[in-house]
Coordinates of C-alpha atoms in Angstrom, one line a residue:
X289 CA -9.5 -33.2 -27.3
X290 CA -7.2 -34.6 -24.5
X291 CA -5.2 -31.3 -24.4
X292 CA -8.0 -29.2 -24.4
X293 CA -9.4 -31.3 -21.7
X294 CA -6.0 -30.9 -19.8
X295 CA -5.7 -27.1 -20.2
X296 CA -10.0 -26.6 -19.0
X297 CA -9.1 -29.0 -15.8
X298 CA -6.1 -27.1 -14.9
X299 CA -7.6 -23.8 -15.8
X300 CA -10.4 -25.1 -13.8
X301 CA -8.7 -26.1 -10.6
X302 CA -6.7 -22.8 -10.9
X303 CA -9.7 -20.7 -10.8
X304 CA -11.3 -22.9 -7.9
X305 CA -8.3 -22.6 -6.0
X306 CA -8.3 -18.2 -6.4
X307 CA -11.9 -18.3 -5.6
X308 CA -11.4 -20.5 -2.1
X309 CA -8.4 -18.2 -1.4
X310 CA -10.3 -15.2 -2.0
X311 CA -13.4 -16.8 0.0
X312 CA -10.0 -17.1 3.2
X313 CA -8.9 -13.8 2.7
X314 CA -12.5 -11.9 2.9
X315 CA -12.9 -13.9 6.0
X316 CA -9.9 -13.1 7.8
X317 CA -11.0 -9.2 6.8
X318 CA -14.1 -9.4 8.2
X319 CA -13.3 -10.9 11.4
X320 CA -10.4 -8.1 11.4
X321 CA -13.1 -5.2 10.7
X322 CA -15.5 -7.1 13.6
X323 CA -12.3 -6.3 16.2
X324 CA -11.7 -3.3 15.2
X325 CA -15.4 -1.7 15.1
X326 CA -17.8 -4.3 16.4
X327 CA -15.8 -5.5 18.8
X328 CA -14.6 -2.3 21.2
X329 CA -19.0 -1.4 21.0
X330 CA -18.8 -4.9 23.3
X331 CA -16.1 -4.2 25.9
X332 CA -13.6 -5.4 24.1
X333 CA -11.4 -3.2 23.8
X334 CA -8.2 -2.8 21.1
X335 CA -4.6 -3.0 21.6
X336 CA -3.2 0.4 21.6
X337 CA 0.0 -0.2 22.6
X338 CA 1.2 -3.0 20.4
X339 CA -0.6 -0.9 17.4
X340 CA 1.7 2.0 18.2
X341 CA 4.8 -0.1 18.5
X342 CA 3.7 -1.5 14.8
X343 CA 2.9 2.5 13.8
X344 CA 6.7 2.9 14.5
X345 CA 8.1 0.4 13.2
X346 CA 6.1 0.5 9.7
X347 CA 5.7 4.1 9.7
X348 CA 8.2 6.1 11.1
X349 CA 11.2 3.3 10.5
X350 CA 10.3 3.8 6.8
X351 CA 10.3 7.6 6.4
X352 CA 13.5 7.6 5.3
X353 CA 13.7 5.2 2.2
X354 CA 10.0 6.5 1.4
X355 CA 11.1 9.9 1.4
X356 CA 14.2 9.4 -0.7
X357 CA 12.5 7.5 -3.2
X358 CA 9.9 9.6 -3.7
X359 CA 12.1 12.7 -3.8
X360 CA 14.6 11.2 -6.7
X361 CA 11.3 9.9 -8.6
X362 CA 10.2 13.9 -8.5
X363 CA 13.8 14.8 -9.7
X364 CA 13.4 12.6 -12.8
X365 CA 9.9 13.6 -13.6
X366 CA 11.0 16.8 -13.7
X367 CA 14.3 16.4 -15.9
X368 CA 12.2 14.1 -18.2
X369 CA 9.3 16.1 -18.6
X370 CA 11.5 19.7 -18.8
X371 CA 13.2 17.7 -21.9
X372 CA 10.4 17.2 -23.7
X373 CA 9.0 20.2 -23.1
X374 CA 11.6 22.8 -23.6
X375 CA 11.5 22.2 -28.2
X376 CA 7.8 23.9 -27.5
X377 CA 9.3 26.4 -25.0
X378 CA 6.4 25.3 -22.6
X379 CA 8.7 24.2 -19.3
X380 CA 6.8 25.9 -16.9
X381 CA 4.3 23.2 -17.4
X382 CA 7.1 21.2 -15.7
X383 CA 5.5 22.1 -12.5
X384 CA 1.7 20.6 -13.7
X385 CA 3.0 17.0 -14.1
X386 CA 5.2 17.0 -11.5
X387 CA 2.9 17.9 -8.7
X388 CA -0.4 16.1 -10.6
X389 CA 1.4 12.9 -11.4
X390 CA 3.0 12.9 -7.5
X391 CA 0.0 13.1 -5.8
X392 CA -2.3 11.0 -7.7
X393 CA -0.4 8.4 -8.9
X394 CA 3.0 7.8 -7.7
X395 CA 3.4 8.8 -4.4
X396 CA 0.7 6.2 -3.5
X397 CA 1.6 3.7 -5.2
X398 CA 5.7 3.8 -4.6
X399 CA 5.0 4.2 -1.3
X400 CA 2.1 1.2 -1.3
X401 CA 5.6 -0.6 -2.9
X402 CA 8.2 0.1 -0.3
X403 CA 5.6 -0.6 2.5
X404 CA 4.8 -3.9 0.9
X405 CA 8.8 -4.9 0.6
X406 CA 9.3 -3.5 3.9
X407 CA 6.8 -4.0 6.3
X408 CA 4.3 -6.6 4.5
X409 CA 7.1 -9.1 4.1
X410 CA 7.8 -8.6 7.8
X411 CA 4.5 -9.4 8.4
X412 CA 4.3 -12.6 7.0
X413 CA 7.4 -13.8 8.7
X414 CA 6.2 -12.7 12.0
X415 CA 3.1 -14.5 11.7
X416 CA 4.5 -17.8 9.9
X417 CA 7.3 -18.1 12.3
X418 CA 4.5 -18.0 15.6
X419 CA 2.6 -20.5 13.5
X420 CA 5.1 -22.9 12.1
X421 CA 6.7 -23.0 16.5
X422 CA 3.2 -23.4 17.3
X423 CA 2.7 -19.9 19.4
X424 CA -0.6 -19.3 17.5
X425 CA -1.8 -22.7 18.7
X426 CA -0.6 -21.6 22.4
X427 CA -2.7 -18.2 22.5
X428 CA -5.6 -20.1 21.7
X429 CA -5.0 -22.4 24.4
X430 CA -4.7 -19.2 26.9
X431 CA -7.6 -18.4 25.5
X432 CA -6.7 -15.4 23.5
X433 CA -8.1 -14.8 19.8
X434 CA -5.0 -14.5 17.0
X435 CA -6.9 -12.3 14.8
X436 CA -7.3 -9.8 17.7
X437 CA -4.0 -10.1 19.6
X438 CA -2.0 -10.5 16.5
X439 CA -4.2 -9.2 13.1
X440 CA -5.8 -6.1 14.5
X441 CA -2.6 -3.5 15.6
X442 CA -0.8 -4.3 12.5
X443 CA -3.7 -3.2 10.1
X444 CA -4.6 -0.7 12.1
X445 CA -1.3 0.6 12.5
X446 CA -0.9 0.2 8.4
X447 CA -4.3 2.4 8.0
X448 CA -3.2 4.9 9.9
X449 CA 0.9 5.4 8.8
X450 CA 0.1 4.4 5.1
X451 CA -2.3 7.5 4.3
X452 CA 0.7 9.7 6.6
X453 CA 3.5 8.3 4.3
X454 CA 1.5 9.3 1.6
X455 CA 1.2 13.0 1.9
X456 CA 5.0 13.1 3.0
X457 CA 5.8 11.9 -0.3
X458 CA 3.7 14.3 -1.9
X459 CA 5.6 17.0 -0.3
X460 CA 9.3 15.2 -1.5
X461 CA 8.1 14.1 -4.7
X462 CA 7.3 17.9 -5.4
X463 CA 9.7 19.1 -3.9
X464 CA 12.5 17.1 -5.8
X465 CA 10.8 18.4 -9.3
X466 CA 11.1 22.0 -8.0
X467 CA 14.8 21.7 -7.0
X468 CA 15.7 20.4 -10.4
X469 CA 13.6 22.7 -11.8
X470 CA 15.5 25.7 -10.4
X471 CA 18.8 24.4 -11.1
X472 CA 18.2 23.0 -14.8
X473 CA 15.2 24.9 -16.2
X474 CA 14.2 29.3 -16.7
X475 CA 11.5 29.2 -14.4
X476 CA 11.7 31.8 -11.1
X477 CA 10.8 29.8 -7.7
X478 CA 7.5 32.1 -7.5
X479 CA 6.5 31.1 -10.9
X480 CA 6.8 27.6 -10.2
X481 CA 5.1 27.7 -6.7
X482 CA 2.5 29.7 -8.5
X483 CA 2.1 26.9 -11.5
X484 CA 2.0 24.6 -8.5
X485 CA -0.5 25.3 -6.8
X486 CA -2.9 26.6 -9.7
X487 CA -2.5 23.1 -10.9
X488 CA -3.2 20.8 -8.0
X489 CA -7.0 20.8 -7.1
X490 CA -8.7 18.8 -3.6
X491 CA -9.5 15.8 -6.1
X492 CA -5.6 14.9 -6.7
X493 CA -4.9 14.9 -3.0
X494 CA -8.4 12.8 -2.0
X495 CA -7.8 10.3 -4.9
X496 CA -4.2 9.2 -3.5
X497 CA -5.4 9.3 -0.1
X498 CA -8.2 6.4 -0.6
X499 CA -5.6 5.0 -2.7
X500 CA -3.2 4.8 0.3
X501 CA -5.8 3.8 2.3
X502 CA -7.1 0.6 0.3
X503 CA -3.5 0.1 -0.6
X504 CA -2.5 -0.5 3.0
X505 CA -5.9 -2.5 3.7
X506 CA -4.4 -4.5 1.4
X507 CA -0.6 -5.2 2.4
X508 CA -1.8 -5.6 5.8
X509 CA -4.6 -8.5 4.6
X510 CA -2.6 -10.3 2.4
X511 CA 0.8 -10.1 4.7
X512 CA -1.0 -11.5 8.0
X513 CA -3.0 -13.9 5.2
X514 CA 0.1 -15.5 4.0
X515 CA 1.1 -15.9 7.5
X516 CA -1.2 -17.8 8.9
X517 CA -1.0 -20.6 6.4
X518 CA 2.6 -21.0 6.0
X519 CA 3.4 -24.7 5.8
X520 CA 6.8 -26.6 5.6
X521 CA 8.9 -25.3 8.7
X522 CA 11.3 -22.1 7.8
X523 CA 11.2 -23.0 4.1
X524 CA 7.3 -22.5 4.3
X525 CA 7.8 -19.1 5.9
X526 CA 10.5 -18.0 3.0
X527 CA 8.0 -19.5 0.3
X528 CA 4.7 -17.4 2.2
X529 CA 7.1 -14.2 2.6
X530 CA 7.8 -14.0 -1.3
X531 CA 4.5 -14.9 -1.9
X532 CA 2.8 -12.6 0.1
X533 CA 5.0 -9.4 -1.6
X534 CA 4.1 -10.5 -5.1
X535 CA 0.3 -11.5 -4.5
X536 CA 0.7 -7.7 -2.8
X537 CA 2.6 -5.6 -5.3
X538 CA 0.0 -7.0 -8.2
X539 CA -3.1 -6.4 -6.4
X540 CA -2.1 -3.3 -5.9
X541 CA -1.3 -2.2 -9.3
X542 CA -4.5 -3.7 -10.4
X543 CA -6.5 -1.8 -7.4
X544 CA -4.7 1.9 -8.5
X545 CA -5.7 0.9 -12.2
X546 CA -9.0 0.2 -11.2
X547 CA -9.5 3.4 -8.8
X548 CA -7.7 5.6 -11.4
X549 CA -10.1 5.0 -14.0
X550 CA -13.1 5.6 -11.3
X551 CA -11.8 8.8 -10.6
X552 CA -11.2 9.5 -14.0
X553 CA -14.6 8.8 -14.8
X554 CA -15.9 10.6 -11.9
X555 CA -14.4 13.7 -12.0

């Protein structure tokens, strides 16, 4: 009885402790939704130029790894997929699974990945090393609000260069499985364009765009979360930054296995 009483307290505390985290976390994203919609209705207006400076640095600053990634992960579809295919002479189907499985499922999610790494990490150690030197305690001394000066432009930014990412890795991820496809494979280039596009239908495209779009909601929460309750001086802001990519990456894949079975059943 004494383990069992052990292993209900700690399982106890453990689910205590997720539901006051998750009780932080939907705070800080509704004060950030308040500044971004509520707020501007009010005068107060949002910071356009420091969210541009964060659209280039987690945006454009990351079309090149996104890109490359995404274009070897089409490569290897395709050579996976033609091998399997080719015993039932049925390679142009190559074409279907590349350009269905890019867009709905990996070119969100890899990308989702790489932004987390990337730009959530750096995030989190922006924010912990402002709190940890006390700089968030010095804005609101000069009277400025942390979750607007420092929470808003970097979620808005990730809203808006997430979803953009997105459809360039549709393009690359596609575009890798046709390459390969031409040089490995019997399939002519208009054939393949042909399969293509006779296989990709509005849904594939919408389904990894909300995707992207809760995905980045999601990097950007957790990142500036982690932040501002680092603890422990530089060793806190290490601990908070790999926290902050693993809490990330796994609600993520949870989120695309949720949304993938509501637009499975949906459509």
């Amino acid at each position: 009885m004494e383990i069992v009483g052990k292993f209900l307290g700690g399982l106890g505390r453990y689910v205590l402790d997720f539901l006051v985290q998750l009780s932080r976390i939907s705070d800080l994203a509704g004060k950030t939704f308040y500044w971004i919609f509520i707020g501007p209705l009010k005068g107060k207006g949002l910071r356009w130029k420091s969210t541009i400076e964060q659209m280039v640095l987690m945006g454009y600053d990351s079309i090149p790894i996104v890109g490359l990634i995404t274009f070897f992960v089409g490569l290897i579809i395709a050579m996976q997929s033609a091998y399997q295919l080719a015993p039932f002479g049925a390679t142009v189907f190559v074409a279907d699974l590349v350009a269905v499985s890019v867009t709905r499922e990996l070119a969100p999610l890899l990308t989702a990945i790489v932004i987390t790494g990337r730009s959530g990490s750096a995030i989190t150690a922006e924010i912990g090393t402002m709190k940890v030197s006390e700089e968030i305690d010095a804005l609101k001394t000069m009277g400025f609000n942390p979750v607007k000066f420092l929470v808003v432009p970097k979620v808005l930014a990730m809203l808006i260069m997430v979803p953009i990412l997105t459809v360039m890795a549709d393009f690359l991820g596609i575009l890798g499985g046709y390459l390969i496809s031409m040089a490995t494979i019997d399939v002519t280039s208009l054939r393949y364009i042909n399969q293509t596009t006779s296989a990709l239908q509005f849904t594939d495209l919408f389904s990894g765009l909300v995707k992207s779009f809760f995905f980045a909601l999601i990097i950007a929460t957790i990142g500036c979360y982690e932040g501002f309750n680092v603890k422990g001086g530089a060793e806190g802001v290490g601990k908070s930054t790999t926290r902050s990519v693993v809490a990330s990456i796994f609600i993520i894949i949870a989120a695309d296995v949720f949304f993938t079975g509501l637009f499975f059943s949906s459509f």
